[in-house]
Short mmCIF file of C-alpha atoms and ligand atoms in Angstrom, two decimals:
data_model
loop_
_atom_site.label_atom_id
_atom_site.label_comp_id
_atom_site.label_asym_id
_atom_site.label_seq_id
_atom_site.Cartn_x
_atom_site.Cartn_y
_atom_site.Cartn_z
CA UNK A 1 -0.06 -0.01 -0.01
CA UNK A 2 2.73 2.36 1.11
CA UNK A 3 4.69 1.47 -2.04
CA UNK A 4 1.80 2.18 -4.36
CA UNK A 5 1.24 5.55 -2.74
CA UNK A 6 4.98 6.26 -3.14
CA UNK A 7 4.95 5.23 -6.75
CA UNK A 8 1.95 7.45 -7.63
CA UNK A 9 3.43 10.35 -5.81
CA UNK A 10 6.73 9.82 -7.75
CA UNK A 11 4.82 9.72 -11.00
CA UNK A 12 2.80 12.87 -10.25
CA UNK A 13 6.04 14.72 -9.36
CA UNK A 14 7.71 13.64 -12.62
CA UNK A 15 4.59 14.82 -14.58
CA UNK A 16 4.56 18.13 -12.87
CA UNK A 17 8.22 18.61 -13.66
CA UNK A 18 7.53 17.61 -17.22
CA UNK A 19 4.57 20.09 -17.58
CA UNK A 20 6.57 22.97 -16.07
CA UNK A 21 9.49 22.33 -18.52
CA UNK A 22 7.09 22.18 -21.49
CA UNK A 23 4.71 24.97 -20.77
CA UNK A 24 6.54 27.27 -18.44
CA UNK A 25 10.19 27.22 -19.28
CA UNK A 26 9.85 29.84 -22.04
CA UNK A 27 7.89 32.18 -19.87
CA UNK A 28 10.42 31.84 -17.05
CA UNK A 29 13.23 32.53 -19.33
CA UNK A 30 11.55 35.55 -21.02
CA UNK A 31 11.02 37.21 -17.67
CA UNK A 32 14.52 36.46 -16.28
CA UNK A 33 13.61 33.85 -13.80
CA UNK A 34 15.41 30.58 -13.14
CA UNK A 35 13.12 27.57 -13.56
CA UNK A 36 15.91 25.18 -12.47
CA UNK A 37 16.00 26.80 -9.15
CA UNK A 38 12.42 26.00 -8.62
CA UNK A 39 12.99 22.43 -9.81
CA UNK A 40 15.93 21.86 -7.40
CA UNK A 41 13.75 20.40 -4.64
CA UNK A 42 12.43 17.91 -7.16
CA UNK A 43 15.75 16.33 -7.26
CA UNK A 44 16.31 14.46 -4.00
CA UNK A 45 14.53 13.18 -0.95
CA UNK A 46 12.66 15.02 1.63
CA UNK A 47 14.76 17.20 3.91
CA UNK A 48 14.32 18.06 7.61
CA UNK A 49 16.38 21.05 8.67
CA UNK A 50 17.22 21.31 12.48
CA UNK A 51 18.22 24.79 13.60
CA UNK A 52 18.39 26.52 16.95
CA UNK A 53 20.78 28.04 19.45
CA UNK A 54 23.86 26.07 20.30
CA UNK A 55 23.46 23.25 22.85
CA UNK A 56 19.68 23.33 22.61
CA UNK A 57 20.04 19.57 21.93
CA UNK A 58 19.89 19.45 18.05
CA UNK A 59 22.49 16.79 17.64
CA UNK A 60 21.07 14.76 20.60
CA UNK A 61 17.78 14.73 18.98
CA UNK A 62 19.26 13.54 15.77
CA UNK A 63 21.13 10.65 17.45
CA UNK A 64 18.00 9.65 19.30
CA UNK A 65 15.92 9.74 16.16
CA UNK A 66 18.59 7.52 14.39
CA UNK A 67 19.11 5.31 17.41
CA UNK A 68 22.83 5.77 17.05
CA UNK A 69 25.52 8.22 18.10
CA UNK A 70 26.22 9.71 14.79
CA UNK A 71 26.66 13.36 15.75
CA UNK A 72 28.85 14.58 18.55
CA UNK A 73 27.20 16.42 21.35
CA UNK A 74 28.34 18.68 24.19
CA UNK A 75 27.69 21.74 26.22
CA UNK A 76 30.06 24.11 24.44
CA UNK A 77 29.55 24.79 20.63
CA UNK A 78 30.89 21.44 19.63
CA UNK A 79 30.15 21.29 15.97
CA UNK A 80 30.37 24.29 13.62
CA UNK A 81 29.41 22.64 10.41
CA UNK A 82 26.29 21.65 8.33
CA UNK A 83 25.92 17.95 8.27
CA UNK A 84 23.42 16.20 6.05
CA UNK A 85 22.58 12.64 7.31
CA UNK A 86 21.03 10.22 4.91
CA UNK A 87 21.33 6.60 3.86
CA UNK A 88 23.41 5.61 0.91
CA UNK A 89 21.70 6.22 -2.54
CA UNK A 90 23.69 3.43 -4.18
CA UNK A 91 22.47 -0.19 -3.97
CA UNK A 92 25.79 -1.48 -2.63
CA UNK A 93 25.46 0.76 0.39
CA UNK A 94 28.20 1.26 2.85
CA UNK A 95 28.78 4.11 5.16
CA UNK A 96 31.02 7.01 4.19
CA UNK A 97 31.53 10.75 4.66
CA UNK A 98 31.22 12.93 1.62
CA UNK A 99 33.13 16.21 1.80
CA UNK A 100 31.57 19.56 0.96
CA UNK A 101 33.02 20.04 -2.60
CA UNK A 102 31.63 16.77 -3.73
CA UNK A 103 28.27 17.47 -2.11
CA UNK A 104 28.11 20.80 -3.92
CA UNK A 105 29.07 19.33 -7.25
CA UNK A 106 27.01 16.27 -7.34
CA UNK A 107 24.28 16.80 -9.94
CA UNK A 108 22.03 14.21 -8.22
CA UNK A 109 21.99 16.39 -5.09
CA UNK A 110 20.12 19.61 -4.68
CA UNK A 111 22.87 21.53 -3.01
CA UNK A 112 24.48 23.39 -5.89
CA UNK A 113 22.79 26.69 -4.92
CA UNK A 114 25.12 26.70 -1.78
CA UNK A 115 28.08 27.27 -3.98
CA UNK A 116 27.66 30.97 -3.98
CA UNK A 117 28.42 31.15 -0.16
CA UNK A 118 32.00 30.35 -0.98
CA UNK A 119 34.80 27.98 0.05
CA UNK A 120 34.53 28.73 3.85
CA UNK A 121 30.92 27.42 3.89
CA UNK A 122 31.84 24.34 1.62
CA UNK A 123 34.63 23.49 4.12
CA UNK A 124 31.96 23.46 6.82
CA UNK A 125 29.57 21.06 4.78
CA UNK A 126 29.43 17.34 4.63
CA UNK A 127 27.21 14.52 3.96
CA UNK A 128 27.23 11.45 6.21
CA UNK A 129 25.85 8.31 4.55
CA UNK A 130 24.70 5.94 7.28
CA UNK A 131 22.98 2.58 6.98
CA UNK A 132 19.65 2.92 8.74
CA UNK A 133 16.05 1.95 7.70
CA UNK A 134 14.86 5.21 9.02
CA UNK A 135 16.14 7.42 6.18
CA UNK A 136 15.00 5.83 2.86
CA UNK A 137 13.10 8.95 1.77
CA UNK A 138 14.46 11.40 4.21
CA UNK A 139 17.56 13.28 4.98
CA UNK A 140 18.17 15.25 8.26
CA UNK A 141 20.43 18.31 8.40
CA UNK A 142 22.29 19.24 11.56
CA UNK A 143 23.46 22.86 11.71
CA UNK A 144 25.85 24.91 13.79
CA UNK A 145 24.06 26.63 16.68
CA UNK A 146 22.70 30.08 16.33
CA UNK A 147 24.67 32.72 18.32
CA UNK A 148 24.05 36.07 19.70
CA UNK A 149 26.99 38.40 18.85
CA UNK A 150 28.32 36.96 15.72
CA UNK A 151 29.00 38.45 12.44
CA UNK A 152 29.44 37.07 8.88
CA UNK A 153 33.22 37.80 9.43
CA UNK A 154 33.39 35.62 12.55
CA UNK A 155 31.60 32.77 10.71
CA UNK A 156 33.44 33.24 7.47
CA UNK A 157 30.20 32.87 5.45
CA UNK A 158 26.58 34.20 5.45
CA UNK A 159 25.11 31.81 7.98
CA UNK A 160 21.51 32.99 7.62
CA UNK A 161 21.86 32.92 3.84
CA UNK A 162 22.81 29.26 4.01
CA UNK A 163 19.95 28.53 6.51
CA UNK A 164 17.55 30.27 4.01
CA UNK A 165 18.71 28.26 1.19
CA UNK A 166 18.43 25.00 3.10
CA UNK A 167 14.96 26.06 4.33
CA UNK A 168 13.90 26.60 0.74
CA UNK A 169 14.57 22.80 0.25
CA UNK A 170 13.28 21.54 3.41
CA UNK A 171 9.77 20.04 4.05
CA UNK A 172 10.14 20.50 7.76
CA UNK A 173 12.31 22.92 9.85
CA UNK A 174 12.72 22.02 13.57
CA UNK A 175 13.59 25.16 15.43
CA UNK A 176 14.90 24.37 18.91
CA UNK A 177 15.11 26.49 22.03
CA UNK A 178 16.15 25.82 25.56
CA UNK A 179 14.82 27.33 28.74
CA UNK A 180 17.97 29.49 29.33
CA UNK A 181 17.73 31.28 26.09
CA UNK A 182 14.11 31.21 25.23
CA UNK A 183 14.20 33.15 22.03
CA UNK A 184 16.56 35.86 22.82
CA UNK A 185 19.38 34.91 20.44
CA UNK A 186 19.99 37.49 17.69
CA UNK A 187 20.44 35.05 14.80
CA UNK A 188 17.26 33.22 15.92
CA UNK A 189 15.45 36.43 15.81
CA UNK A 190 16.61 37.25 12.34
CA UNK A 191 15.76 33.76 11.08
CA UNK A 192 12.18 33.91 12.34
CA UNK A 193 11.69 37.52 11.35
CA UNK A 194 12.96 37.41 7.79
CA UNK A 195 14.85 34.37 6.65
CA UNK A 196 12.23 31.65 7.09
CA UNK A 197 9.26 33.73 5.84
CA UNK A 198 11.10 34.63 2.79
CA UNK A 199 12.28 31.20 1.88
CA UNK A 200 10.03 28.49 3.30
CA UNK A 201 6.31 27.90 2.85
CA UNK A 202 3.83 28.62 5.58
CA UNK A 203 3.49 26.12 8.42
CA UNK A 204 6.71 24.29 7.69
CA UNK A 205 8.43 25.20 10.96
CA UNK A 206 7.92 23.30 14.19
CA UNK A 207 8.90 25.19 17.44
CA UNK A 208 10.55 23.13 20.16
CA UNK A 209 11.36 24.10 23.70
CA UNK A 210 13.85 21.45 24.61
CA UNK A 211 15.73 20.48 27.82
CA UNK A 212 12.69 21.26 29.94
CA UNK A 213 13.79 18.57 32.43
CA UNK A 214 16.34 21.14 33.58
CA UNK A 215 13.65 23.37 34.90
CA UNK A 216 13.67 23.13 38.67
CA UNK A 217 9.92 23.11 39.00
CA UNK A 218 6.78 23.76 36.99
CA UNK A 219 6.83 27.38 37.77
CA UNK A 220 10.31 27.67 36.07
CA UNK A 221 8.89 25.75 33.02
CA UNK A 222 5.93 28.02 32.77
CA UNK A 223 8.12 31.03 32.96
CA UNK A 224 10.43 29.78 30.25
CA UNK A 225 7.40 28.88 28.10
CA UNK A 226 5.78 32.33 28.59
CA UNK A 227 8.98 34.03 27.75
CA UNK A 228 9.42 32.03 24.61
CA UNK A 229 5.67 32.76 23.72
CA UNK A 230 6.30 36.48 24.11
CA UNK A 231 9.49 36.53 22.17
CA UNK A 232 8.01 34.39 19.33
CA UNK A 233 5.00 36.70 19.04
CA UNK A 234 7.44 39.70 18.82
CA UNK A 235 9.46 37.86 16.16
CA UNK A 236 6.64 36.60 13.97
CA UNK A 237 4.54 39.67 14.44
CA UNK A 238 1.48 37.49 14.75
CA UNK A 239 -1.03 37.13 17.40
CA UNK A 240 -1.76 33.50 17.01
CA UNK A 241 0.72 31.33 18.88
CA UNK A 242 2.03 28.21 16.96
CA UNK A 243 2.26 24.98 18.86
CA UNK A 244 5.48 24.72 20.82
CA UNK A 245 6.62 21.19 21.60
CA UNK A 246 7.92 20.83 25.06
CA UNK A 247 10.49 18.15 25.20
CA UNK A 248 13.69 16.68 26.68
CA UNK A 249 15.96 13.95 25.77
CA UNK A 250 15.30 10.69 27.58
CA UNK A 251 18.99 10.61 28.76
CA UNK A 252 18.58 13.93 30.49
CA UNK A 253 15.42 12.91 32.19
CA UNK A 254 17.07 12.19 35.52
CA UNK A 255 19.05 15.39 35.68
CA UNK A 256 16.47 17.08 37.86
CA UNK A 257 13.27 15.69 39.07
CA UNK A 258 11.03 18.62 38.37
CA UNK A 259 8.48 17.18 36.02
CA UNK A 260 6.24 14.68 37.83
CA UNK A 261 4.16 13.32 34.97
CA UNK A 262 7.07 11.92 32.87
CA UNK A 263 4.74 9.94 30.52
CA UNK A 264 2.90 13.24 29.51
CA UNK A 265 6.23 14.94 28.57
CA UNK A 266 7.73 11.91 26.89
CA UNK A 267 4.73 11.78 24.55
CA UNK A 268 5.54 15.23 23.31
CA UNK A 269 9.07 13.90 22.26
CA UNK A 270 7.47 10.99 20.59
CA UNK A 271 5.12 13.18 18.53
CA UNK A 272 8.09 15.33 17.53
CA UNK A 273 10.00 12.31 16.16
CA UNK A 274 6.81 11.05 14.35
CA UNK A 275 6.54 14.50 12.73
CA UNK A 276 10.17 14.06 11.54
CA UNK A 277 9.58 10.64 10.26
CA UNK A 278 6.45 11.63 8.20
CA UNK A 279 8.08 14.53 6.48
CA UNK A 280 8.35 12.70 3.09
CA UNK A 281 4.47 12.60 3.04
CA UNK A 282 4.46 16.48 2.80
CA UNK A 283 6.83 16.43 -0.01
CA UNK A 284 4.57 16.56 -3.02
CA UNK A 285 2.27 19.06 -1.37
CA UNK A 286 5.16 21.36 -0.73
CA UNK A 287 6.58 21.02 -4.30
CA UNK A 288 3.15 21.94 -5.49
CA UNK A 289 2.78 24.95 -3.20
CA UNK A 290 6.23 26.20 -4.27
CA UNK A 291 5.37 25.75 -7.97
CA UNK A 292 1.93 27.48 -7.43
CA UNK A 293 3.68 30.42 -5.65
CA UNK A 294 6.40 30.89 -8.16
CA UNK A 295 3.91 30.82 -11.11
CA UNK A 296 1.67 33.26 -9.36
CA UNK A 297 4.54 35.55 -8.75
CA UNK A 298 5.45 35.33 -12.34
CA UNK A 299 1.82 36.16 -13.24
CA UNK A 300 1.86 39.36 -11.12
CA UNK A 301 5.11 40.32 -12.69
CA UNK A 302 3.70 39.84 -16.28
CA UNK A 303 0.40 41.58 -15.41
CA UNK A 304 2.37 44.59 -13.99
CA UNK A 305 4.62 44.76 -17.09
CA UNK A 306 1.44 44.52 -19.27
CA UNK A 307 -0.06 47.40 -17.40
CA UNK A 308 3.15 49.37 -17.72
CA UNK A 309 3.31 48.65 -21.45
CA UNK A 310 -0.29 49.66 -22.09
CA UNK A 311 0.12 52.99 -20.25
CA UNK A 312 3.25 53.64 -22.29
CA UNK A 313 1.59 52.63 -25.60
CA UNK A 314 -1.40 54.87 -25.04
CA UNK A 315 0.96 57.88 -24.61
CA UNK A 316 3.10 56.76 -27.60
CA UNK A 317 0.04 56.63 -29.68
CA UNK A 318 -0.84 60.20 -28.95
CA UNK A 319 2.81 61.31 -29.67
CA UNK A 320 2.80 59.34 -32.94
CA UNK A 321 -0.57 60.81 -34.01
CA UNK A 322 0.84 64.26 -33.54
CA UNK A 323 4.19 63.25 -35.21
CA UNK A 324 2.57 61.67 -38.22
CA UNK A 325 0.28 64.65 -38.84
CA UNK A 326 3.34 66.97 -38.54
CA UNK A 327 5.22 64.79 -40.91
CA UNK A 328 2.41 64.87 -43.38
CA UNK A 329 1.96 68.48 -43.27
CA UNK A 330 5.70 69.02 -43.48
CA UNK A 331 5.88 66.85 -46.52
CA UNK A 332 3.06 68.70 -48.31
CA UNK A 333 3.68 72.29 -47.16
CA UNK A 334 7.01 72.40 -45.56
CA UNK A 335 8.85 73.86 -48.56
CA UNK A 336 6.19 76.48 -49.18
CA UNK A 337 6.46 77.55 -45.46
CA UNK A 338 10.18 77.72 -45.69
CA UNK A 339 10.01 79.77 -48.91
CA UNK A 340 7.46 82.15 -47.29
CA UNK A 341 9.40 82.58 -44.07
CA UNK A 342 12.97 82.30 -45.04
CA UNK A 343 12.79 82.83 -48.90
CA UNK A 344 14.47 79.52 -49.70
CA UNK A 345 14.88 78.93 -53.39
CA UNK A 346 13.61 76.02 -55.58
CA UNK A 347 10.23 74.78 -56.66
CA UNK A 348 7.33 74.25 -54.24
CA UNK A 349 6.02 70.70 -53.98
CA UNK A 350 2.29 71.49 -53.60
CA UNK A 351 2.56 73.66 -56.76
CA UNK A 352 4.18 70.87 -58.83
CA UNK A 353 1.54 68.48 -57.61
CA UNK A 354 -1.33 70.78 -58.60
CA UNK A 355 0.18 71.44 -61.93
CA UNK A 356 0.80 67.70 -62.43
CA UNK A 357 4.37 68.23 -63.10
CA UNK A 358 6.48 66.89 -60.37
CA UNK A 359 10.25 66.73 -61.05
CA UNK A 360 13.10 65.37 -58.89
CA UNK A 361 13.86 68.74 -57.28
CA UNK A 362 10.34 68.98 -56.09
CA UNK A 363 10.95 66.02 -53.68
CA UNK A 364 14.03 67.12 -51.93
CA UNK A 365 12.66 69.54 -49.55
CA UNK A 366 9.40 67.63 -48.57
CA UNK A 367 11.22 64.37 -47.92
CA UNK A 368 13.81 66.30 -45.88
CA UNK A 369 11.03 68.11 -43.81
CA UNK A 370 9.12 64.88 -43.19
CA UNK A 371 12.22 63.10 -41.97
CA UNK A 372 12.99 65.96 -39.57
CA UNK A 373 9.38 65.51 -38.20
CA UNK A 374 9.97 61.85 -37.67
CA UNK A 375 13.37 62.29 -36.01
CA UNK A 376 11.79 64.97 -33.64
CA UNK A 377 9.00 62.63 -32.64
CA UNK A 378 11.58 59.78 -32.05
CA UNK A 379 13.63 62.13 -29.90
CA UNK A 380 10.66 63.13 -28.04
CA UNK A 381 9.68 59.52 -27.28
CA UNK A 382 13.21 58.53 -26.29
CA UNK A 383 14.26 61.44 -24.18
CA UNK A 384 11.04 63.00 -22.90
CA UNK A 385 8.05 60.67 -23.09
CA UNK A 386 9.55 57.51 -21.81
CA UNK A 387 11.61 58.99 -18.95
CA UNK A 388 8.68 61.12 -17.90
CA UNK A 389 6.28 58.18 -17.83
CA UNK A 390 8.87 56.04 -15.93
CA UNK A 391 9.32 58.72 -13.34
CA UNK A 392 5.47 58.83 -12.92
CA UNK A 393 5.16 55.08 -12.54
CA UNK A 394 8.02 54.78 -10.17
CA UNK A 395 6.16 57.12 -7.89
CA UNK A 396 3.07 54.87 -8.09
CA UNK A 397 4.56 51.51 -8.54
CA UNK A 398 1.83 49.69 -6.53
CA UNK A 399 -0.72 50.76 -9.01
CA UNK A 400 0.80 48.23 -11.42
CA UNK A 401 -0.21 45.37 -9.06
CA UNK A 402 -3.19 43.43 -9.94
CA UNK A 403 -3.33 41.97 -6.50
CA UNK A 404 -6.78 41.20 -5.13
CA UNK A 405 -6.20 39.03 -2.28
CA UNK A 406 -4.01 39.07 0.82
CA UNK A 407 -2.01 36.33 -0.71
CA UNK A 408 -1.35 38.13 -3.83
CA UNK A 409 -0.53 41.27 -1.94
CA UNK A 410 2.20 39.26 -0.03
CA UNK A 411 3.44 38.00 -3.25
CA UNK A 412 3.56 41.48 -4.73
CA UNK A 413 6.08 42.47 -2.03
CA UNK A 414 8.42 39.96 -3.67
CA UNK A 415 7.62 40.85 -7.22
CA UNK A 416 7.70 44.63 -6.81
CA UNK A 417 11.47 44.66 -6.89
CA UNK A 418 11.65 42.61 -9.97
CA UNK A 419 9.14 44.89 -11.83
CA UNK A 420 11.16 47.88 -10.67
CA UNK A 421 14.39 46.55 -11.96
CA UNK A 422 12.85 45.38 -15.26
CA UNK A 423 11.37 48.86 -16.02
CA UNK A 424 14.42 50.74 -14.92
CA UNK A 425 16.95 48.46 -16.66
CA UNK A 426 18.60 49.42 -20.01
CA UNK A 427 16.98 46.57 -21.84
CA UNK A 428 13.63 47.90 -23.05
CA UNK A 429 12.25 44.77 -24.79
CA UNK A 430 9.57 44.56 -22.14
CA UNK A 431 7.93 47.47 -23.87
CA UNK A 432 7.38 45.43 -26.92
CA UNK A 433 6.77 41.98 -25.54
CA UNK A 434 3.42 40.21 -25.90
CA UNK A 435 2.58 40.26 -22.21
CA UNK A 436 -1.18 39.59 -22.64
CA UNK A 437 -0.58 36.42 -24.58
CA UNK A 438 1.93 35.23 -22.04
CA UNK A 439 -0.58 36.02 -19.36
CA UNK A 440 -3.17 33.92 -20.95
CA UNK A 441 -0.70 30.89 -21.14
CA UNK A 442 0.27 31.38 -17.50
CA UNK A 443 -3.49 31.43 -16.60
CA UNK A 444 -4.02 28.33 -18.59
CA UNK A 445 -1.30 26.59 -16.74
CA UNK A 446 -2.60 27.59 -13.32
CA UNK A 447 -6.28 26.99 -14.15
CA UNK A 448 -5.87 23.68 -15.99
CA UNK A 449 -2.64 21.99 -15.64
CA UNK A 450 -1.91 22.79 -12.13
CA UNK A 451 -5.48 22.16 -11.05
CA UNK A 452 -5.48 18.85 -12.57
CA UNK A 453 -2.46 17.82 -10.67
CA UNK A 454 -3.83 19.11 -7.48
CA UNK A 455 -7.07 17.06 -7.97
CA UNK A 456 -4.95 13.89 -8.72
CA UNK A 457 -3.02 14.50 -5.48
CA UNK A 458 -6.18 14.79 -3.49
CA UNK A 459 -7.67 11.57 -4.93
CA UNK A 460 -4.35 9.78 -4.40
CA UNK A 461 -4.26 10.99 -0.70
CA UNK A 462 -7.83 9.91 -0.06
N1 GDP B 501 19.23 17.71 30.53
C1 GDP B 501 19.16 17.75 29.20
N2 GDP B 501 20.31 17.81 28.57
C2 GDP B 501 20.25 17.75 27.19
C3 GDP B 501 19.03 17.58 26.46
N3 GDP B 501 19.31 17.57 25.17
C4 GDP B 501 20.59 17.70 25.02
N4 GDP B 501 21.26 17.82 26.22
C5 GDP B 501 22.71 17.90 26.52
O1 GDP B 501 22.94 19.30 26.11
C6 GDP B 501 24.22 19.29 25.49
C7 GDP B 501 24.13 19.95 24.16
O2 GDP B 501 23.42 19.11 23.37
P1 GDP B 501 23.70 18.94 21.82
O3 GDP B 501 22.82 17.96 21.30
O4 GDP B 501 25.18 18.88 21.53
O5 GDP B 501 23.31 20.46 21.41
P2 GDP B 501 23.40 21.17 19.97
O6 GDP B 501 24.53 22.10 20.09
O7 GDP B 501 22.18 21.93 19.69
O8 GDP B 501 23.71 20.14 18.87
C8 GDP B 501 24.84 18.01 25.53
O9 GDP B 501 25.63 17.79 26.58
C9 GDP B 501 23.63 17.14 25.78
O10 GDP B 501 23.76 15.86 26.43
C10 GDP B 501 17.87 17.49 27.30
O11 GDP B 501 16.76 17.40 26.80
N5 GDP B 501 18.02 17.65 28.62
MG1 MG B 502 25.20 19.97 17.65
#
């Protein structure tokens, strides 16, 4: 049963990838977006990212989940690297440790985007292949602890950038706290405030207050829990409180005897481990969510550029109408006007036309005058009309957004910057592209192709 579900999920994922490549690759390219980046999470297994302050118990939780001491643990910041833990992908198996450069360069793995964080990060990255039945469709990532007063210079790489990149790939993010530092760490603050919302989908983070066995009594625990809730609400800026798992490692359970009903707390730990184990089931849903979001972002971008273009073309039409009229008049009467005003010599075109006797010299002045009118119109468009229109729009950029729902308004915040750089860039092809046609194709993808995949996913799940 499990196998059939897995096979049909895999089939659906392949179909989605195929559809995206066939229907959307051109659109993504046209609008300067990277489809391959969107497809990276398609590549490998489900990822669970474990982050939190140092010695909050991340490595201990991983060892407990695996039933083996794979990661080293300790009170001081013991491990300053990113470790991906997974079972071997090759049929012959065998345990080994794969160094960072190989991890980054392996086309089967989704970690190539980490390359941009440089060699210092790559030196702190490794993949441990371990033989365990627990990780067939799942990989765990252990991370260096979050710190308070640390800069990129101390770390040698952009730590939160890396966390964001991994969060983008992860189906589940476990964010761990301990009662001593219940949400007061600076890097944690930044992660919750900006990194995670920008990179991972909604509801993919589980909050864990760990090491609660170290609270002397229930009052201490409530104090720590209250502090964490308060800090979290400040960080997320939301009023609804997410669930916080209250856990401790079984090995630490005898440290202090504050928690009387051990069974109650032990079940929280079990639930957390179950959530980790079932991450692969979220996979296809997340891939779909990410695709949906990326295509909707693209849609907003295209719609904004279409509006920009339409406003510009309406103004251009007016200028051209005036320009063509001026060119026509200049052609017919330009030489006569010049003769009248400046006394220029030579035959007059209108006279020749009326007499039915047009010679070569008749054409010289009209053609010159008409060309001058065309050149003046061009200069007007290039140096007056477009810059003025652009300035106007930049002052009212949000008017380009066709965002009706809250969700779309959130997306617009991401897309806004893209639209701005497209219209201020040197490349002006966006003024002549067929945005409306592209929009229709994107709508067809969202309304038909993607909807069909969603429906099939729902029937497969039920
Ligand atoms: N009392 C107690 N100690 C814990 C718990 N979890 C981890 N520890 C200990 O805290 C220290 C730091 O744990 P570790 O897993 O290395 O933390 P990490 O830095 O987040 O990976 C180790 O000495 C662990 O044995 C827990 O729930 N309760
Ligand atoms: Mg650790």
